[in-house]
CSV table of C-alpha atoms in Angstrom, one decimal:
chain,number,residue,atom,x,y,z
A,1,UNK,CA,-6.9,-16.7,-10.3
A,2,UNK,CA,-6.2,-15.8,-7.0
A,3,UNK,CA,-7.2,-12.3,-5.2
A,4,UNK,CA,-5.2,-11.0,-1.8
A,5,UNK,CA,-6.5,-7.9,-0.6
A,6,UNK,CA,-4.9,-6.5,2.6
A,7,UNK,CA,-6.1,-4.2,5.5
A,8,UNK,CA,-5.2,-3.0,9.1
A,9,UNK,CA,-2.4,-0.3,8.1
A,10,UNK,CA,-2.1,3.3,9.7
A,11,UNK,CA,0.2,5.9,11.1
A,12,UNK,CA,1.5,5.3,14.7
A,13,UNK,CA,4.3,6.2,17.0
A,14,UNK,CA,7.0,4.2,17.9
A,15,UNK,CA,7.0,1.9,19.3
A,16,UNK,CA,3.3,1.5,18.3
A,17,UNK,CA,1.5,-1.9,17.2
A,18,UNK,CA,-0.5,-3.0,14.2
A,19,UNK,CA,-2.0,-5.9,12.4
A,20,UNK,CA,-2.1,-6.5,9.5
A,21,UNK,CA,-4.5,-8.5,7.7
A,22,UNK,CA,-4.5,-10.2,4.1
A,23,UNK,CA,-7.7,-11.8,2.7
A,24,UNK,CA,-7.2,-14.5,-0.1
A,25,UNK,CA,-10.1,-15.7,-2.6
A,26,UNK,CA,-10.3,-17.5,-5.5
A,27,UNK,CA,-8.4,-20.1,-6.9
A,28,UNK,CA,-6.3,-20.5,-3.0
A,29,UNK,CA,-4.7,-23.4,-1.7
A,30,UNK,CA,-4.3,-25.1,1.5
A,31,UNK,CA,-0.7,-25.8,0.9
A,32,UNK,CA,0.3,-22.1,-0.6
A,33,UNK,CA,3.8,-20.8,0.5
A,34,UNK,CA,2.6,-17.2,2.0
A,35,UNK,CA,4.6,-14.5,2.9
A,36,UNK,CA,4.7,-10.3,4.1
A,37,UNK,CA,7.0,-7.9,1.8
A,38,UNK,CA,7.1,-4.5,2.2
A,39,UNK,CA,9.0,-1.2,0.2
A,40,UNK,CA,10.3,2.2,1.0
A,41,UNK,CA,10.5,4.7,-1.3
A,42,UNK,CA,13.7,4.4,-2.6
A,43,UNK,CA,14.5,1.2,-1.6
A,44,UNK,CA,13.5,-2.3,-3.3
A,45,UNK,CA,11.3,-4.5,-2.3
A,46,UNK,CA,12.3,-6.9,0.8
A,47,UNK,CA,11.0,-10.0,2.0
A,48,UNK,CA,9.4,-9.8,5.9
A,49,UNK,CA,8.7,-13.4,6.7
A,50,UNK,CA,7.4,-16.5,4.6
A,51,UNK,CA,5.2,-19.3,5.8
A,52,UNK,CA,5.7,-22.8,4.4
A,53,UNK,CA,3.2,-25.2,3.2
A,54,UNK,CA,3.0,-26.1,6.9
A,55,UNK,CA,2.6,-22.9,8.0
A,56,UNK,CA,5.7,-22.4,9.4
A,57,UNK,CA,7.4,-18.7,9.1
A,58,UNK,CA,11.0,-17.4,8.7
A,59,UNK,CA,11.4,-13.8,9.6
A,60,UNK,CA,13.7,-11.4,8.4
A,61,UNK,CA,16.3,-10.8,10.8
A,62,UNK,CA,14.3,-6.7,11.4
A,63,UNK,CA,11.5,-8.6,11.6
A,64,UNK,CA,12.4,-11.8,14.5
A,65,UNK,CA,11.4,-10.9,18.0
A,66,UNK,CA,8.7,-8.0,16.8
A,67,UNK,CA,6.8,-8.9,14.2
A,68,UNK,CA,4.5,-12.1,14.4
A,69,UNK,CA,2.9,-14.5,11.5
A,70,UNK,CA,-0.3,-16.4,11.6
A,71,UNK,CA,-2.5,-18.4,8.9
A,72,UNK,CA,-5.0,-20.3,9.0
A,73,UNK,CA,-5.5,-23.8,7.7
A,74,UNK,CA,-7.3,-23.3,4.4
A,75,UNK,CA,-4.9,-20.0,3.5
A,76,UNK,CA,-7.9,-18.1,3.1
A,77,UNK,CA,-6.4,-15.5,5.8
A,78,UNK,CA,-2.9,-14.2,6.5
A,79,UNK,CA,-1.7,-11.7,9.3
A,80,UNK,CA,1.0,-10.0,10.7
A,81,UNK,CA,0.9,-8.6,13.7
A,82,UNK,CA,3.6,-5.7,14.3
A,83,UNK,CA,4.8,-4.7,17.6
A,84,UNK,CA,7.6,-2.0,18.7
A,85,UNK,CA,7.3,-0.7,15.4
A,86,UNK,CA,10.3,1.8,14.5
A,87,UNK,CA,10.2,4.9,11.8
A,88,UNK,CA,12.1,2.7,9.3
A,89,UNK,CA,9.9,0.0,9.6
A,90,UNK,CA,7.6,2.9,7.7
A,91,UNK,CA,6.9,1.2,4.1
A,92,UNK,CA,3.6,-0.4,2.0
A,93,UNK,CA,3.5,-4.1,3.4
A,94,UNK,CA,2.2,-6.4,0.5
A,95,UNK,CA,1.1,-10.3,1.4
A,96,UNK,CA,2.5,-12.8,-1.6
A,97,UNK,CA,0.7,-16.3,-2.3
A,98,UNK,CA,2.3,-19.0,-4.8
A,99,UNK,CA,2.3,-22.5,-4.7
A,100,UNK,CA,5.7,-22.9,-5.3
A,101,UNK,CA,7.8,-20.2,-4.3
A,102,UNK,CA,8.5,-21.8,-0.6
A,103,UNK,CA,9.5,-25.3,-2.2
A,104,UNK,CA,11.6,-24.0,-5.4
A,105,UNK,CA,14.8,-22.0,-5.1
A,106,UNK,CA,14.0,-18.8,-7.4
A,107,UNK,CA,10.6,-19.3,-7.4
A,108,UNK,CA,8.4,-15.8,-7.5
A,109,UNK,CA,5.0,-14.8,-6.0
A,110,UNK,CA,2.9,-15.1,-9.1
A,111,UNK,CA,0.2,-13.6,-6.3
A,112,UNK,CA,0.3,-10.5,-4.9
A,113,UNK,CA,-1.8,-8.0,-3.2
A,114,UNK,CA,-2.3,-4.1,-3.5
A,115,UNK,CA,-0.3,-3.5,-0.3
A,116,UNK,CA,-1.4,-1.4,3.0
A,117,UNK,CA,0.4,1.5,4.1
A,118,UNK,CA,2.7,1.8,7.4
A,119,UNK,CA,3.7,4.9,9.0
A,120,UNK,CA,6.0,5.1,12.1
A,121,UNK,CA,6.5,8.4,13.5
């Protein structure tokens, strides 16, 4: 079993920055597919940016030039830092683990975290 338990969320202006952080124990590793969703009320769940097994990320086009990935080797640790954040980036931002869903089309998170709230005002 694998536990991912995020932190670093708040209310800020715009414009504002953040970071988030996601901590993963357990059953982790090295070479999990990671990856930052967040949700609006309202709206359905969207996908922020996923790392590959190398570590590598692809941002969501809101998300490319503002909003920044990291991991570290062993996948124990996850972040996104968020800069010139905008009222409708407002939303909780959840941080997925799976070993597959980065390699296999239709693959899910089988791993998710409770989330961290963002509020942009």
């Amino acid at each position: 079993h694998v536990q991912l338990v995020e932190s670093g969320g708040g209310s800020v202006q715009a414009g504002g920055s953040l970071r988030l952080s996601c901590v993963a124990s357990g059953n982790t590793y090295t070479r999990f597919c990671m990856g930052w969703f967040r949700q609006s009320p309202g709206k359905e769940r969207e996908e922020v940016v996923r790392l590959d097994q190398d570590g590598r990320a692809t941002y969501a086009d809101f998300a490319e030039g503002r909003f920044t990935a990291s991991t570290d080797n062993a996948r124990k640790f996850l972040y996104l830092q968020l800069n010139d954040l905008k009222p409708e980036d407002t939303a909780v931002y959840y941080c997925a683990a799976d070993s597959l869903a980065c390699v296999v089309d239709g693959q899910p998170y089988n791993h998710w975290g409770q989330g961290t709230q963002v509020t942009v005002s």
